[in-house]
Coordinates of C-alpha atoms and ligand atoms in Angstrom, one line a residue:
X1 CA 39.5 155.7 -100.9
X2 CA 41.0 158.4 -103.5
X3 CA 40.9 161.0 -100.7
X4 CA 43.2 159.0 -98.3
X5 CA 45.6 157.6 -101.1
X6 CA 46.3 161.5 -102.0
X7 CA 46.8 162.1 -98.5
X8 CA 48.9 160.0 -97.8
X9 CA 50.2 160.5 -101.5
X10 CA 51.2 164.4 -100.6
X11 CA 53.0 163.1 -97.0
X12 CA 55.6 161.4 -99.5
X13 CA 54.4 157.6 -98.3
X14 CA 54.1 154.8 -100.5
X15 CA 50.8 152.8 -100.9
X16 CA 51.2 148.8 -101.8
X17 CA 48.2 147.2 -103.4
X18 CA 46.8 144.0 -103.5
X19 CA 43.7 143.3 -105.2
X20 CA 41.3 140.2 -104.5
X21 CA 38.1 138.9 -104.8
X22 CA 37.9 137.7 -101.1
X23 CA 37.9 134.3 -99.4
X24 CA 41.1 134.7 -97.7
X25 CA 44.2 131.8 -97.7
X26 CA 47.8 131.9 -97.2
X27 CA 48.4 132.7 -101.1
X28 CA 46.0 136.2 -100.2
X29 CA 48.0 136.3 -97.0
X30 CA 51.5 135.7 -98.2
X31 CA 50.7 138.4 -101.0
X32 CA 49.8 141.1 -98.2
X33 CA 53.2 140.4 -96.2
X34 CA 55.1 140.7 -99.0
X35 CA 53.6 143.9 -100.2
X36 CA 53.9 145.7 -96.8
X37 CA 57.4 145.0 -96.9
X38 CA 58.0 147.1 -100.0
X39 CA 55.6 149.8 -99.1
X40 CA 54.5 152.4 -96.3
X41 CA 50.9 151.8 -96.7
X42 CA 49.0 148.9 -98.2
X43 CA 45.3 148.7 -99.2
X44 CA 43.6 145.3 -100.0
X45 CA 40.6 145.4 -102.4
X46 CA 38.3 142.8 -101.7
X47 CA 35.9 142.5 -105.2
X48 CA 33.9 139.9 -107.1
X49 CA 34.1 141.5 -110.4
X50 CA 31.4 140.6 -112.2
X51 CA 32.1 141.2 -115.8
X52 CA 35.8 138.8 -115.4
X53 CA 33.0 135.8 -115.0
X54 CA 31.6 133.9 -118.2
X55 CA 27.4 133.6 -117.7
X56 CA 27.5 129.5 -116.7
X57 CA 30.9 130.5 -114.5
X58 CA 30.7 130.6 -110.6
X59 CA 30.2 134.1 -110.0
X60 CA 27.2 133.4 -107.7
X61 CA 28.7 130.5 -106.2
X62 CA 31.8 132.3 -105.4
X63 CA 32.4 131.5 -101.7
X64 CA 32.6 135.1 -99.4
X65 CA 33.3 136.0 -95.7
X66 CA 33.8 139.7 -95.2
X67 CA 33.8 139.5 -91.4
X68 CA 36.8 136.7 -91.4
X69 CA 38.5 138.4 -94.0
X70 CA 38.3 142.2 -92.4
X71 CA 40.0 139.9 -89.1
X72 CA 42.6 138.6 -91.3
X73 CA 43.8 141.6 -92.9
X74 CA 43.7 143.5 -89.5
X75 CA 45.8 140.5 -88.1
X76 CA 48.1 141.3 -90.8
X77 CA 47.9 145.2 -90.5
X78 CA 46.6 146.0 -94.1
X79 CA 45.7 149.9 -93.8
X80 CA 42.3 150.3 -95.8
X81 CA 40.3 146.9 -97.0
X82 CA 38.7 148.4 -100.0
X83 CA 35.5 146.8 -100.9
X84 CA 33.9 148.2 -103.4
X85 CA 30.0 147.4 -104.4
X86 CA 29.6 146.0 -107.9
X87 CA 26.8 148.6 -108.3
X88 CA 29.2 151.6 -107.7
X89 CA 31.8 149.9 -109.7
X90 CA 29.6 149.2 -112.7
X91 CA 26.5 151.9 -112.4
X92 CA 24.1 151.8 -115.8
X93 CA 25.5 153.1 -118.6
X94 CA 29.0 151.8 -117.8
X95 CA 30.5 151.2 -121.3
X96 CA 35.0 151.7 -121.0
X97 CA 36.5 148.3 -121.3
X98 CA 40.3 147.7 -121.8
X99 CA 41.8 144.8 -123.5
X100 CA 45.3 143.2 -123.7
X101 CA 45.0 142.2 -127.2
X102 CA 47.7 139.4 -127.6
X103 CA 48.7 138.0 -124.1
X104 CA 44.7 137.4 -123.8
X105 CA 44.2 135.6 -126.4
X106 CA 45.7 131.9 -125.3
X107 CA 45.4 129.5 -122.3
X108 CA 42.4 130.7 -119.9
X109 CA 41.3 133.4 -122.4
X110 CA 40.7 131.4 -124.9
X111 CA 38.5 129.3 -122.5
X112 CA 37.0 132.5 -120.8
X113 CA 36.0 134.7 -123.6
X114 CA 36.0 137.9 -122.0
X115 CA 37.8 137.4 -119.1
X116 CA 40.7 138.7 -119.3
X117 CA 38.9 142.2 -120.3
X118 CA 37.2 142.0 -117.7
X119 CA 40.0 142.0 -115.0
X120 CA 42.5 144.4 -117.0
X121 CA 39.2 146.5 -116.9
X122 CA 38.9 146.2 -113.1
X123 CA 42.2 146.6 -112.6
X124 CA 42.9 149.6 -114.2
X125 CA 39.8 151.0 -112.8
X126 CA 41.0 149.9 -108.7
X127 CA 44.5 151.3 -110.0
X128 CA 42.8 154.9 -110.7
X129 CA 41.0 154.5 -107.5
X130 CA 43.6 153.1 -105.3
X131 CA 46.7 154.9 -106.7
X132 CA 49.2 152.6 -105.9
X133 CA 52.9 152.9 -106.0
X134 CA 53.1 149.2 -106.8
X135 CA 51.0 146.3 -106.7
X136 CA 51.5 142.2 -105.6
X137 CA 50.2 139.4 -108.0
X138 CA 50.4 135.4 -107.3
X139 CA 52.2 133.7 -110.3
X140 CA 49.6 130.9 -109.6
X141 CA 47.4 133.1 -112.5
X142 CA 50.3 133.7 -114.3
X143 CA 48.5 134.9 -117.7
X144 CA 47.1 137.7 -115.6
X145 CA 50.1 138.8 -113.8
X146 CA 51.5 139.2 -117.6
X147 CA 48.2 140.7 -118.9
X148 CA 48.2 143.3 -115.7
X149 CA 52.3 143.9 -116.5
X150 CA 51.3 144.7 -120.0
X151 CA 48.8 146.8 -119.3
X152 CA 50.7 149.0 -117.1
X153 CA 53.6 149.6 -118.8
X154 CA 51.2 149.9 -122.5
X155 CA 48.9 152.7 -120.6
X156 CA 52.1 154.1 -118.7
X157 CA 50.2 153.7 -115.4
X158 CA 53.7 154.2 -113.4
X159 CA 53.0 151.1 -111.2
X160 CA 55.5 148.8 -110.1
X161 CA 54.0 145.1 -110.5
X162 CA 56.0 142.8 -108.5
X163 CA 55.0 138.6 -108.9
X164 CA 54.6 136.6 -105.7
X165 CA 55.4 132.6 -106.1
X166 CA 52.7 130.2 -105.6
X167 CA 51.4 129.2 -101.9
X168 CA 51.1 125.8 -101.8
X169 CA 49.1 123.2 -99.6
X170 CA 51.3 120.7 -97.9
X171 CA 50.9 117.7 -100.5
X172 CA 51.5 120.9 -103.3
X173 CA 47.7 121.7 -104.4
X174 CA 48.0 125.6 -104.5
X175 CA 46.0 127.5 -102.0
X176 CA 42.7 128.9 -104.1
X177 CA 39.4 130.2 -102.7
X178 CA 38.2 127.4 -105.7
X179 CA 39.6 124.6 -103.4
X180 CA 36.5 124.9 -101.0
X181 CA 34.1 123.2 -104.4
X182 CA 36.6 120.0 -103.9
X183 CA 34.2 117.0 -101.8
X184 CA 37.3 115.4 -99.7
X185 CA 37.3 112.6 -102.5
X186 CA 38.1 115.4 -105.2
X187 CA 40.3 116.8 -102.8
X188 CA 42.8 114.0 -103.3
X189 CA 42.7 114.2 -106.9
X190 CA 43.4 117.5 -107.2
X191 CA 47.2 116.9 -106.3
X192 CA 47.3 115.6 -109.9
X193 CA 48.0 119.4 -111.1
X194 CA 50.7 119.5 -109.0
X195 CA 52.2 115.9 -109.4
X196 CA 51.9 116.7 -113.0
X197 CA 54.1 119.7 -112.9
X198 CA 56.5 118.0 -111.2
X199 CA 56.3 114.8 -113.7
X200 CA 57.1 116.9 -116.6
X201 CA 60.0 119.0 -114.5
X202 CA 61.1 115.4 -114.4
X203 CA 60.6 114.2 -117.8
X204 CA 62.4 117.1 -119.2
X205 CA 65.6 116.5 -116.8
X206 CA 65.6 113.2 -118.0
X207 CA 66.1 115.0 -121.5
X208 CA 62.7 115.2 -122.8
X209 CA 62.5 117.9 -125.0
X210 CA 59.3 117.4 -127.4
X211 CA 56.7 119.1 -125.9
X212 CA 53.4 117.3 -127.9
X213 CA 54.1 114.0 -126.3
X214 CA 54.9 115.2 -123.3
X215 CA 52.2 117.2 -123.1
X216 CA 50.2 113.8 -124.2
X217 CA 52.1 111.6 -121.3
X218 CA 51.1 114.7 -118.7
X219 CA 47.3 114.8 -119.7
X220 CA 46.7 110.6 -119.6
X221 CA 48.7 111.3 -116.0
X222 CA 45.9 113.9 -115.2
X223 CA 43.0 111.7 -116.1
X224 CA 44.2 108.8 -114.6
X225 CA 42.7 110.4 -111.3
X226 CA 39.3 110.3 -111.1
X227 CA 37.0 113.3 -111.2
X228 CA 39.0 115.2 -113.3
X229 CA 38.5 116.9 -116.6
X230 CA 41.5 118.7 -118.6
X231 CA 40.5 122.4 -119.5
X232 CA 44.2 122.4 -121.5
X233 CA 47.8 121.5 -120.6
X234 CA 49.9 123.7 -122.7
X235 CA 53.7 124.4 -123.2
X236 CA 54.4 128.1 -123.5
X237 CA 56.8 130.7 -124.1
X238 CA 56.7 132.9 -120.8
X239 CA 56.7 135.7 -121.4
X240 CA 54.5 135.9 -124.9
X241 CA 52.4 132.7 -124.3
X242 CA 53.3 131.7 -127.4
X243 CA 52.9 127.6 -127.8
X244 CA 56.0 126.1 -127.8
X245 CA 57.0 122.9 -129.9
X246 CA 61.1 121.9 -128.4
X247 CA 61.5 122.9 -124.4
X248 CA 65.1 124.4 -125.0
X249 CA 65.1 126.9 -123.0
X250 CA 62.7 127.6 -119.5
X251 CA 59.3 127.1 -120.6
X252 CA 56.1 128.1 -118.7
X253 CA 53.7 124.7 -118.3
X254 CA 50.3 125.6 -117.7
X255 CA 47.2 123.5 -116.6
X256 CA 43.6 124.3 -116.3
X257 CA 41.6 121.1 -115.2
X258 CA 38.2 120.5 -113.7
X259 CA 37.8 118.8 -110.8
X260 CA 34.6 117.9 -109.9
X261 CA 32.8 121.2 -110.5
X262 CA 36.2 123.4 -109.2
X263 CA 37.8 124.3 -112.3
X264 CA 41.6 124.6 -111.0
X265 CA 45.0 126.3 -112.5
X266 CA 48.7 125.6 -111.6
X267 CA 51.8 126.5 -113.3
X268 CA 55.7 126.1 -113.6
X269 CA 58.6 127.1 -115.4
X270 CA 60.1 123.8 -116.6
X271 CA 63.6 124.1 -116.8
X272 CA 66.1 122.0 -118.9
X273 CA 69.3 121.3 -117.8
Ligands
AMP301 P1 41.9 135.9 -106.1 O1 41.3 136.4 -104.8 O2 41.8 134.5 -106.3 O3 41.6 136.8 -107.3 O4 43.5 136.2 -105.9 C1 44.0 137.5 -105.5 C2 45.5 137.5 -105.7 O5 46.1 136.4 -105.0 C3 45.9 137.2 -107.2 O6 47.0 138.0 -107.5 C4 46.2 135.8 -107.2 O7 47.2 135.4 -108.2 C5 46.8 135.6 -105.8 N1 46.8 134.2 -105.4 C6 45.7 133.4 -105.2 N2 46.1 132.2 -104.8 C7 47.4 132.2 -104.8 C8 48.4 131.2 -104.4 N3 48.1 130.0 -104.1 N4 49.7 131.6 -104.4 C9 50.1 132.8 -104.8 N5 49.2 133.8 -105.1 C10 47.9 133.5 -105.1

């Protein structure tokens, strides 16, 4: 992998990235267009980083396909699927981790201890190996797209990180290789996440502008489906995370919510008028 990217490095190309753990979708797909069109070259990393999972999370359950995915990003003309062995990646005696102290700390990382170290960790690592001119990340894990962003420009890694908007099913559940755990009833239910987004863009047109009963209104919405649990529904500043208390200006609205055993994540900007 290092070997062609400096090739193709010193014949004055440039190499788009876009890193995954697998288990192809549109989102994956939509990324991959998108980051060929600002590039020469782009490589696709296919990895199920261990150390970004929590020990009761789904690493093992993780769903993987490595012959449909190789035909999908062949389809689409990715240049080198990258997929790396967790032993390589992590041989004994591994001990580097990097951590983005602050943007970390909230939403899923205070859910995940460890997570987000984990996949600035990986990252940083694929970066070094990969040597990308710039790199696509879905705004549907919007903490990490900040978390990577900070990262780059803290360790002045020179890589352009460009955000790609959330793919979204038909009835507005974003695409995630999580959405195979959903039994067809759970299925239904999980349009909540969605619905509930667009309940609070709603609310807040209406002139809503506390956030703690809104945020109240928004989780009773969530649980009124059934099968679901709420991980957290928080109003945030976005772009420090910070919690936010009066929606004056565009503030991020981010859900984590079980459903079933699929623990699921959607976002927004909600935007007063
Ligand atoms: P994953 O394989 O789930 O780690 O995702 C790999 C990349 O695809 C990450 O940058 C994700 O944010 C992005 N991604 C996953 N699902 C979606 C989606 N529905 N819309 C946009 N980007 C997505």
């Amino acid at each position: 992998m290092r070997a062609w990217s400096e090739r193709v490095r010193q014949d004055g190309a440039r190499i788009a990235f876009v890193p995954t753990m697998g288990y192809f979708h549109e989102g994956h797909l939509a990324l991959m267009r998108k980051a060929k069109e600002l590039a020469d070259k782009l490589v696709v990393s296919i990895f199920v980083n261990p150390i970004q999972f929590g020990p009761q999370e789904d690493f093992a359950a993780y769903p993987r396909d490595l012959n449909r995915d190789a035909r999908l990003a062949e389809e689409i003309g990715v240049d080198v699927l990258f997929v790396p062995e967790a032993q390589k990646m992590y041989p004994s005696g591994f001990q580097t981790y990097v951590e983005v102290s602050e943007l970390s700390k909230p939403l899923c990382g205070a859910r995940r201890p460890g997570h987000f170290r984990g996949v600035a960790t990986v990252c940083l690592k694929l970066f070094n190996i990969v040597k990308p001119h710039l790199a696509v990340f879905g705004l549907k894990d919007y903490q990490q797209f900040l978390v990577i962003r900070r990262l780059v420009e803290d360790l002045n890694l020179g890589i352009e990180i460009v955000g790609h908007p959330i793919v979204r099913e038909e009835d507005g559940l974003a695409m995630s290789s999580r959405n195979t755990y959903l039994s067809p009833e759970e299925r239904k239910s999980a349009t909540c996440l969605y619905k509930a987004l667009c309940l609070a863009q709603e609310k807040v047109k209406e002139g809503a502008r506390e956030a703690p009963p809104l945020k109240k209104e928004i989780e009773a919405f969530i649980l009124s489906y059934p099968y679901t649990r709420i991980d957290y529904v928080e109003f945030c500043h976005p772009e420090t995370l910070e919690p936010v208390k009066e929606i004056s200006s565009p503030t991020l609205l981010a859900l984590a919510v079980f459903v079933g055993r699929a623990r699921l994540i959607d976002n927004a900007l909600i935007k007063p008028l």
